[in-house]
Amino acid sequence: MMETAPPSWAMLSYLVSGVCFILALRGLSSPATSRRGNRFGMAGMALAVMTTLLLKAPVPAGDFLPQPTQADLVTLGQILAAIGFGGGIGFVTARKIKMTDMPQLVAAFHSLVGMAAVLVGWAAYLNPEAFGIAGADGIIHAQSRVEMGLGIAIGATTFSGSIIAFLKLAGKMSGSPIMIPARHVINLGTLLGIIGLVGYFTQDQGLWVIAVVTALSFLIGFLLIIPIGGADMPVVVSMLNSYSGWAAAAMGFTLHNTAMIITGALVGSSGAILSYIMCKAMNRSFLSVIAGGFGAAPEAGGGAAREQRPWKRGSAEDAAFLLKEAENVIIIPGYGMAVAQAQHVLREMGDQLKKHGVNVKYAIHPVAGRMPGHMNVLLAEANVPYDEVFELEDINGEFAQADVAFIIGANDVVNPAAKTDKSSPIYGMPVFDVDKAKTVMFIKRSMGGVGYAGVDNDVFYMDQTMMLLADAKKMVEDIIKALAH
Amino acid sequence: MMETAPPSWAMLSYLVSGVCFILALRGLSSPATSRRGNRFGMAGMALAVMTTLLLKAPVPAGDFLPQPTQADLVTLGQILAAIGFGGGIGFVTARKIKMTDMPQLVAAFHSLVGMAAVLVGWAAYLNPEAFGIAGADGIIHAQSRVEMGLGIAIGATTFSGSIIAFLKLAGKMSGSPIMIPARHVINLGTLLGIIGLVGYFTQDQGLWVIAVVTALSFLIGFLLIIPIGGADMPVVVSMLNSYSGWAAAAMGFTLHNTAMIITGALVGSSGAILSYIMCKAMNRSFLSVIAGGFGAAPEAGGGAAREQRPWKRGSAEDAAFLLKEAENVIIIPGYGMAVAQAQHVLREMGDQLKKHGVNVKYAIHPVAGRMPGHMNVLLAEANVPYDEVFELEDINGEFAQADVAFIIGANDVVNPAAKTDKSSPIYGMPVFDVDKAKTVMFIKRSMGGVGYAGVDNDVFYMDQTMMLLADAKKMVEDIIKALAH
Amino acid sequence: MDFISILSIFVLACFVGYYVVWSVTPALHTPLMAVTNAVSSVIVVGALIAAATSGLSASAGVSKWLGLGAVVLASVNIFGGFAVTARMLAMYKKKERAPSAAGAGSKAEGGKA
Amino acid sequence: MDFISILSIFVLACFVGYYVVWSVTPALHTPLMAVTNAVSSVIVVGALIAAATSGLSASAGVSKWLGLGAVVLASVNIFGGFAVTARMLAMYKKKERAPSAAGAGSKAEGGKA
Ligand SMILES: NC(=O)c1ccc[n+]([C@@H]2O[C@H](COP(=O)([O-])OP(=O)(O)OC[C@H]3O[C@@H](n4cnc5c(N)ncnc54)[C@H](OP(=O)(O)O)[C@@H]3O)[C@@H](O)[C@H]2O)c1
Ligand SMILES: NC(=O)c1ccc[n+]([C@@H]2O[C@H](COP(=O)([O-])OP(=O)(O)OC[C@H]3O[C@@H](n4cnc5c(N)ncnc54)[C@H](OP(=O)(O)O)[C@@H]3O)[C@@H](O)[C@H]2O)c1
């Protein structure tokens, strides 16, 4: 089959499908419109799949299309079975997954997109006629070869990188960075090898070229991600998300498919922007994240200094008493809340306090937790209405009026060193001004435990701070009990 | 000449030119980047013009293109002369125009774009081969005919409508609405006639069809705008701006020109969004503006009630005394400041007050004046730094801390009836909470004069209000003199 | 579609992507990651093309099975991605509705408030 | 370029236009009107095509002169529109620079602060 343009109706419906994807993302500009947005996304995907089936698969469609043969019907059955099988797995996983496991789920899903891109690339290589990218002599166009090679390379990198990210996030592999000696040289060499081979591929359509490209790409995804600490994984996941978008766009160029091109650009931008937001809010450069090694040394130093300064310990009863008397309470959740799964009891505590006439608000830092929007999703899960949840800029001015700043499992995001100590790894990152609140309550498990950045926190030692040392869930449960008295 | 696609380099440079236009508008997201944005716009236009010349005009270009003949060089000379002639007029006008005359300038420029579109449409009709829209037999493609017809119709409407808007805004024609009896029926009839003829045009390529379309379109632009009051002209100008964008886009479809399509969409959206913003900030529906008649009756009624209520008159000296003592002064400029050209003396007064240690801020309502951003441009002209100028939402909370709200030529935008009186024509429009300020100073020429909406204003009669009745420029000059003592 | 058209579409789509993503509220960044995941499975179009060929040659046969495999993987993503997004979004509620239901994440997609 | 490509470009450009215009700060709405005016003169491309033909037939001759007329009109707009925008934008200054120059609108395009 020669390169023939798909009929207009199909091109139009791919365009519509692309527009649906735009509207899907657009819906996320507010929770109120987000559900409609998601339905747009589903509609767009359904349209893209249906259009392709009508176009390429021998579907029985009355007199409009040639009657399918027996073999054709078998093919159709296989396709529907594949969709049903994969879809079933996806659907069940989505329903069963715990909200706290979202980071690893996203990583796992990414790896699948990457692998799918590799398979499609290979399929196109083996059967170029079906994709309309070959000349009459079965020779694949040079431009298509480059696009195909890039698609496979990006897909394979996404696959192996996401697998490592998944293993680290799920705790199935140590989160600490694994530093191979001379890794920068090895990585650079591999990368150059891939690029060179993709270039060479335009000259030589041999199987070995694409096989080596695939293998090297799997390798580089692995090499790139293992030196990166488990806690940096969210940036990596976002970056891989972006890659998978560009892979889809490359495929779209090959297939002249508007839906794929639009999607690629959307997903590519999304991943890039989220990575940027995270790096910016952590005040780290993207390069330093990608170079890896963060979280390597098990936070030596500071330990001694830490013990010498005086701090006050409080009990659940003390906390409950003060909270009951307060007028304004601002709750700052962090990673520890997710670890302890304390969101439900926290919301319960909030309800109790509201009954006592306390004004309760939640303050979310852009990088609280381990994923953008991590805390918001957990609080939403616990039925905290989203209009009680505020972003950093919107609430930071209110701490002066707050009677209690209630820090639960957060640490770095309230660390004043970010404002004052130029040598601190988090210097320059915006933080909550909790020191302005009358009382600060700080839930964590031990004085020794540190946050993601592995640094000490002056808030522990402030006059108005009361340390509540326990597992977050346990502590909040105790406070609720004490409130009931 | 048959329909041949332009070469890739030309298509690419039209794309780049379109992207430049996007970046030009994007630059306007902040004053700091706006100048670079404007330069992008110029670059994009230069690129589009140059590409077209290289493509179509017989430019001497070494060995790359065929050598131009004598006649060709004459043509080139004519084109350059036309650009120079038009450009000269445009440039001189742009330099000489007073900032207060911007609304009419924009309207006048729009009429030119409209007329240019008509001329291009006719040129394409008369010489379709040059545009590559005709078959070998000289018959114009049906699709191109529709696009051409629409382009001419929109262009002609834009032209005559903008001319009326210009005359009304420049005061060369009475601003009061001219209501023809049965005008809705006439308009509808004309409109249907145009649409019908454009449809018929696909069947009959006769000259008379397009001539009648052109004439009817000139007529409808005229008919549509004369019933609209002079003060509603800004919405109309924006709307016509939007039209001219869609006309450019239609032309872009005909010529398969990316730069034109992108520009069309940008300009079309811009006009539509500005119209929407204005209507929303005035709390009027777009339809009610377009239906016309607003500002018809010369504001009868209210006059009697107005005189009966007590109000206090102040002198420039009183005002100067209070201003000097104040800590925070918020200045609210409005249409009257533009009329009196008082922006320069106002800035001078602000400087004087700052020397007395007064904190001076400017508060701009989205529809203060007669054009979106009208006040901002005038204040900028008077060298008021833009970081002293605040939008409604950002400053409305500060009136409680303000010692003086200094209203100069504004009226509707501070009218509390918008918040309380459901029967008021401005009910629902957001307004400044000037009643919260300790003292309100209100500059206008007479108690009888009203604002755009023609309604009385309770602020005149408040206890803390001091009416400063004089021409705005004169009054501010007097205040400056009094401050000097 | 010529290359320049495709490039134009791509360039404009990048602008759209940039603006659309920046307009996403930070509270919904996790659902954003999930939904972009789902839509990036549009690669399924390529998978379907491969899977739909009736394999005549040996390599076309292999291609078909690779395509079917890709269809399975992409489908996991499509259904999983949209479903998990819907589940998350159903949890974002406004104040009025909050006090009614307790604790455990109600999975109903009904919450349209 | 086929119709669908053009349509795709147009649809995406509308999205871009929507977002770009909403992101314009209200303080610059007047310059926005001026600059959109200038860029809408891209219709000059059509005018140039008409003007560049060497008129063989009578109607082509008329077309040429119409084209030249359109070039004049569009050029007024282009130069006028960009120049007036530049003049306006040059006036928007930040605090630091304000106290220096007095009164009358300095027309220099220099203010890059
Ligand atoms: N959100 C993102 O997208 C993202 C991405 C990459 C990196 N990061 C980084 O992650 C950090 C997030 O800051 P954060 O303030 O949320 O968290 P954090 O700084 O990592 O601190 C977590 C706190 O929770 C406590 N904790 C852990 N498990 C707990 C449990 N079961 N019960 C009670 N307390 C517990 C820890 O102390 P104990 O061990 O003593 O209990 C620690 O004080 C930032 O540094 C950010 O840069 C975020
Ligand atoms: N900005 C836009 O885009 C736009 C578009 C369409 C409509 N509008 C409408 O325009 C109105 C704008 O409100 P606004 O508060 O700016 O103005 P306004 O309500 O029209 O009031 C103008 C005030 O200025 C006074 N004035 C006129 N000339 C003066 C002079 N030479 N010296 C001193 N005072 C003078 C007038 O009273 P005297 O006559 O007594 O002096 C009047 O009180 C709104 O109703 C808005 O909806 C705006």
Coordinates of C-alpha atoms in Angstrom, one line a residue, chain B residues 2-309:
Chain B
M2 CA -3.0 26.4 -11.4
E3 CA -3.3 26.0 -7.7
T4 CA 0.2 25.3 -6.7
A5 CA 1.3 25.0 -3.1
P6 CA 3.9 27.7 -2.2
P7 CA 7.3 26.3 -1.6
S8 CA 8.2 24.9 1.9
W9 CA 10.5 27.8 2.9
A10 CA 7.6 30.2 2.3
M11 CA 5.1 28.2 4.3
L12 CA 7.7 27.9 7.1
S13 CA 8.3 31.6 7.2
Y14 CA 4.6 32.3 7.3
L15 CA 4.4 30.0 10.3
V16 CA 7.2 31.8 11.9
S17 CA 5.5 35.1 11.2
G18 CA 2.3 33.8 12.9
V19 CA 4.3 32.7 15.9
C20 CA 5.8 36.2 16.1
F21 CA 2.3 37.6 16.3
I22 CA 1.5 35.2 19.1
L23 CA 4.6 36.4 20.9
A24 CA 3.7 40.0 20.3
L25 CA 0.4 39.6 22.2
R26 CA 2.0 37.4 24.8
G27 CA 4.5 40.2 25.6
L28 CA 1.6 42.3 26.7
S29 CA 1.1 40.2 29.8
S30 CA 3.3 42.7 31.6
P31 CA 4.6 46.2 30.8
A32 CA 8.2 44.9 31.3
T33 CA 8.0 42.5 28.4
S34 CA 5.6 44.5 26.2
R35 CA 8.2 46.4 24.2
R36 CA 9.9 43.2 23.2
G37 CA 6.5 41.9 22.3
N38 CA 5.9 44.8 20.0
R39 CA 9.2 44.2 18.3
F40 CA 8.2 40.6 17.7
G41 CA 5.1 41.9 16.0
M42 CA 7.1 44.1 13.7
A43 CA 9.4 41.3 12.9
G44 CA 6.5 39.0 12.1
M45 CA 5.0 41.6 9.8
A46 CA 8.3 42.3 8.0
L47 CA 8.8 38.5 7.5
A48 CA 5.3 38.1 6.1
V49 CA 5.8 41.0 3.7
M50 CA 9.2 40.0 2.6
T51 CA 8.2 36.3 2.0
T52 CA 5.3 37.4 -0.1
L53 CA 7.5 39.8 -2.2
L54 CA 10.1 37.1 -2.7
L55 CA 7.4 34.6 -3.7
K56 CA 5.2 36.7 -5.9
A57 CA 6.9 39.9 -6.9
P58 CA 9.7 39.9 -9.4
V59 CA 12.4 40.9 -7.0
P60 CA 16.0 40.8 -8.3
A61 CA 17.4 38.0 -6.2
G62 CA 20.6 36.9 -7.9
D63 CA 20.5 33.5 -9.5
F64 CA 17.9 32.1 -7.3
L65 CA 14.9 33.6 -9.1
P66 CA 14.3 34.5 -12.8
Q67 CA 15.7 37.9 -13.7
P68 CA 12.9 40.5 -13.5
T69 CA 11.9 42.3 -16.7
Q70 CA 11.5 46.1 -17.0
A71 CA 7.8 45.8 -16.4
D72 CA 8.5 43.7 -13.3
L73 CA 10.8 46.4 -11.9
V74 CA 8.1 49.0 -12.4
T75 CA 5.7 46.8 -10.4
L76 CA 8.2 46.4 -7.6
G77 CA 8.7 50.2 -7.6
Q78 CA 4.9 50.7 -7.4
I79 CA 4.6 48.3 -4.5
L80 CA 7.5 49.9 -2.6
A81 CA 6.0 53.3 -3.3
A82 CA 2.6 52.2 -2.0
I83 CA 4.2 50.8 1.2
G84 CA 6.2 54.0 1.6
F85 CA 3.3 56.3 1.0
G86 CA 0.9 54.4 3.3
G87 CA 3.6 53.8 5.9
G88 CA 4.5 57.4 6.0
I89 CA 1.0 58.5 6.6
G90 CA 0.6 55.9 9.3
F91 CA 3.8 56.8 11.0
V92 CA 3.2 60.5 11.1
T93 CA -0.3 60.0 12.4
A94 CA 0.9 57.7 15.1
R95 CA 3.5 60.2 16.2
K96 CA 1.2 63.2 16.2
I97 CA -1.9 61.7 17.7
K98 CA -2.8 62.8 21.3
M99 CA -3.2 60.0 23.7
T100 CA -6.7 61.1 24.5
D101 CA -7.7 60.6 20.9
M102 CA -6.7 56.9 20.9
P103 CA -10.3 55.6 20.7
Q104 CA -11.0 57.3 17.4
L105 CA -7.6 56.5 16.0
V106 CA -8.2 52.8 16.6
A107 CA -11.6 53.1 15.0
A108 CA -10.1 54.9 12.0
F109 CA -7.4 52.2 11.6
H110 CA -10.0 49.5 11.7
S111 CA -11.9 51.1 8.8
L112 CA -8.7 50.8 6.8
V113 CA -8.3 47.1 7.5
G114 CA -11.9 46.6 6.5
M115 CA -11.4 48.5 3.2
A116 CA -8.2 46.7 2.5
A117 CA -10.0 43.4 2.9
V118 CA -12.7 44.5 0.4
L119 CA -10.1 45.6 -2.1
V120 CA -8.2 42.3 -1.8
G121 CA -11.4 40.4 -2.2
W122 CA -12.3 42.3 -5.3
A123 CA -8.8 41.9 -6.6
A124 CA -9.0 38.1 -6.1
Y125 CA -12.3 38.1 -7.8
L126 CA -11.0 39.9 -10.8
N127 CA -7.7 38.0 -11.1
P128 CA -8.3 34.6 -9.5
E129 CA -5.4 33.0 -11.3
A130 CA -2.9 35.2 -9.4
F131 CA -4.3 33.8 -6.1
G132 CA -4.4 30.3 -7.3
I133 CA -8.1 29.9 -6.6
A134 CA -9.3 29.3 -10.2
G135 CA -9.5 26.2 -12.2
A136 CA -7.8 26.0 -15.6
D137 CA -11.0 27.5 -17.2
G138 CA -10.8 30.6 -15.1
I139 CA -13.8 29.5 -13.0
I140 CA -13.2 30.2 -9.3
H141 CA -13.6 27.3 -6.9
A142 CA -16.9 27.3 -5.1
Q143 CA -15.2 27.1 -1.6
S144 CA -13.0 30.1 -2.5
R145 CA -16.1 32.0 -3.7
V146 CA -17.8 31.6 -0.3
E147 CA -14.6 32.6 1.5
M148 CA -14.1 35.6 -0.8
G149 CA -17.7 36.7 -0.4
L150 CA -17.5 36.4 3.4
G151 CA -14.2 38.3 3.4
I152 CA -15.7 41.1 1.3
A153 CA -18.9 41.2 3.4
I154 CA -17.1 41.3 6.7
G155 CA -14.6 43.8 5.4
A156 CA -17.2 46.2 4.1
T157 CA -19.2 46.0 7.3
T158 CA -16.1 46.7 9.3
F159 CA -15.3 49.6 7.1
S160 CA -18.6 51.5 7.2
G161 CA -19.2 50.6 10.9
S162 CA -15.7 51.8 11.9
I163 CA -16.2 55.1 9.9
I164 CA -19.4 55.8 11.9
A165 CA -17.7 54.8 15.2
F166 CA -14.8 57.1 14.3
L167 CA -17.1 60.0 13.5
K168 CA -19.0 59.6 16.8
L169 CA -15.9 59.2 18.9
A170 CA -14.2 62.1 17.3
G171 CA -17.3 64.2 17.9
K172 CA -17.7 64.9 14.2
M173 CA -21.1 63.4 14.4
S174 CA -23.6 63.5 17.2
G175 CA -23.0 60.7 19.7
S176 CA -26.7 60.2 20.4
P177 CA -28.3 57.1 18.9
I178 CA -30.2 57.6 15.6
M179 CA -33.1 55.3 15.7
I180 CA -34.6 54.4 12.3
P181 CA -38.1 53.0 12.6
A182 CA -38.4 49.3 11.9
R183 CA -34.6 49.1 11.9
H184 CA -34.5 45.6 13.2
V185 CA -36.6 44.4 10.3
I186 CA -34.4 46.3 7.8
N187 CA -31.2 45.0 9.4
L188 CA -32.4 41.5 9.4
G189 CA -33.5 41.8 5.8
T190 CA -30.2 43.2 4.7
L191 CA -28.3 40.5 6.5
L192 CA -30.3 37.7 5.0
G193 CA -29.8 39.4 1.6
I194 CA -26.1 39.3 2.1
I195 CA -26.0 35.7 3.2
G196 CA -28.3 34.6 0.4
L197 CA -26.3 36.3 -2.2
V198 CA -23.0 34.8 -0.9
G199 CA -24.7 31.5 -1.2
Y200 CA -26.0 32.3 -4.7
F201 CA -22.5 33.4 -5.6
T202 CA -21.4 29.7 -5.6
Q203 CA -23.8 29.2 -8.5
D204 CA -23.3 32.4 -10.5
Q205 CA -19.9 34.0 -10.7
G206 CA -21.4 37.3 -12.1
L207 CA -20.0 40.6 -11.2
W208 CA -23.4 42.0 -10.1
V209 CA -23.6 39.4 -7.3
I210 CA -20.4 40.5 -5.6
A211 CA -21.2 44.1 -6.3
V212 CA -24.5 43.9 -4.5
V213 CA -22.9 42.0 -1.6
T214 CA -20.4 44.8 -1.2
A215 CA -23.0 47.5 -1.4
L216 CA -25.3 45.7 1.1
S217 CA -22.4 45.1 3.5
F218 CA -21.4 48.8 3.4
L219 CA -25.1 49.5 4.2
I220 CA -25.4 47.1 7.1
G221 CA -22.2 48.4 8.8
F222 CA -23.8 51.8 8.7
L223 CA -27.2 50.6 9.8
L224 CA -25.8 48.5 12.6
I225 CA -23.8 51.3 14.2
I226 CA -25.9 54.5 13.9
P227 CA -28.5 53.4 16.5
I228 CA -25.7 52.8 19.1
G229 CA -24.9 55.7 21.4
G230 CA -21.4 57.3 21.2
A231 CA -20.5 56.1 24.7
D232 CA -21.1 52.5 23.7
M233 CA -18.6 52.9 20.8
P234 CA -15.7 51.2 22.6
V235 CA -17.6 47.9 22.7
V236 CA -18.4 48.4 19.0
V237 CA -14.8 49.2 18.1
S238 CA -13.8 46.0 19.8
M239 CA -16.4 44.0 18.1
L240 CA -15.3 45.4 14.7
N241 CA -11.8 44.6 15.7
S242 CA -12.9 41.0 16.2
Y243 CA -14.7 41.1 12.8
S244 CA -11.6 42.3 11.0
G245 CA -9.8 39.3 12.5
W246 CA -12.3 36.9 11.2
A247 CA -12.0 38.6 7.8
A248 CA -8.3 38.0 7.8
A249 CA -8.8 34.4 8.8
A250 CA -11.3 33.9 5.9
M251 CA -8.7 35.3 3.6
G252 CA -6.1 33.0 5.1
F253 CA -8.3 30.0 4.3
T254 CA -8.5 31.1 0.7
L255 CA -4.7 31.7 0.4
H256 CA -3.8 28.7 2.6
N257 CA -1.7 31.2 4.6
T258 CA -0.8 30.2 8.1
A259 CA 0.2 33.7 9.2
M260 CA -3.2 35.1 8.2
I261 CA -5.0 32.2 9.9
I262 CA -3.1 32.6 13.2
T263 CA -3.5 36.4 13.1
G264 CA -7.2 36.1 12.3
A265 CA -7.7 33.8 15.3
L266 CA -5.7 36.1 17.6
V267 CA -7.4 39.3 16.6
G268 CA -10.8 37.7 16.5
S269 CA -10.4 36.4 20.0
S270 CA -8.9 39.6 21.2
G271 CA -11.8 41.7 20.1
A272 CA -14.4 39.3 21.3
I273 CA -12.8 39.0 24.7
L274 CA -12.4 42.7 25.2
S275 CA -16.0 43.2 24.2
Y276 CA -16.9 40.6 26.8
I277 CA -14.8 42.2 29.5
M278 CA -16.3 45.6 28.9
C279 CA -19.9 44.3 28.8
K280 CA -19.3 42.3 31.9
A281 CA -17.7 45.1 33.9
M282 CA -20.6 47.4 32.9
N283 CA -23.0 44.6 33.8
R284 CA -24.8 44.9 30.4
S285 CA -25.4 42.2 27.9
F286 CA -23.6 42.3 24.6
L287 CA -27.0 42.1 22.8
S288 CA -28.3 45.2 24.7
V289 CA -25.3 47.2 23.5
I290 CA -25.7 46.0 19.9
A291 CA -29.4 46.6 19.9
G292 CA -28.5 50.2 20.5
G293 CA -30.5 53.1 22.0
F294 CA -28.4 53.5 25.2
G295 CA -28.0 57.2 26.0
A296 CA -31.0 58.2 23.9
A297 CA -33.1 60.2 26.3
P298 CA -31.0 63.2 27.6
E299 CA -31.2 61.8 31.2
A300 CA -34.5 63.3 32.3
G301 CA -35.6 62.8 35.9
G302 CA -33.5 62.6 39.0
G303 CA -32.7 66.3 38.6
A304 CA -35.3 67.4 41.0
A305 CA -34.5 64.9 43.7
R306 CA -30.8 65.7 43.2
E307 CA -31.1 69.4 44.2
Q308 CA -33.2 68.7 47.3
R309 CA -30.5 66.7 49.1

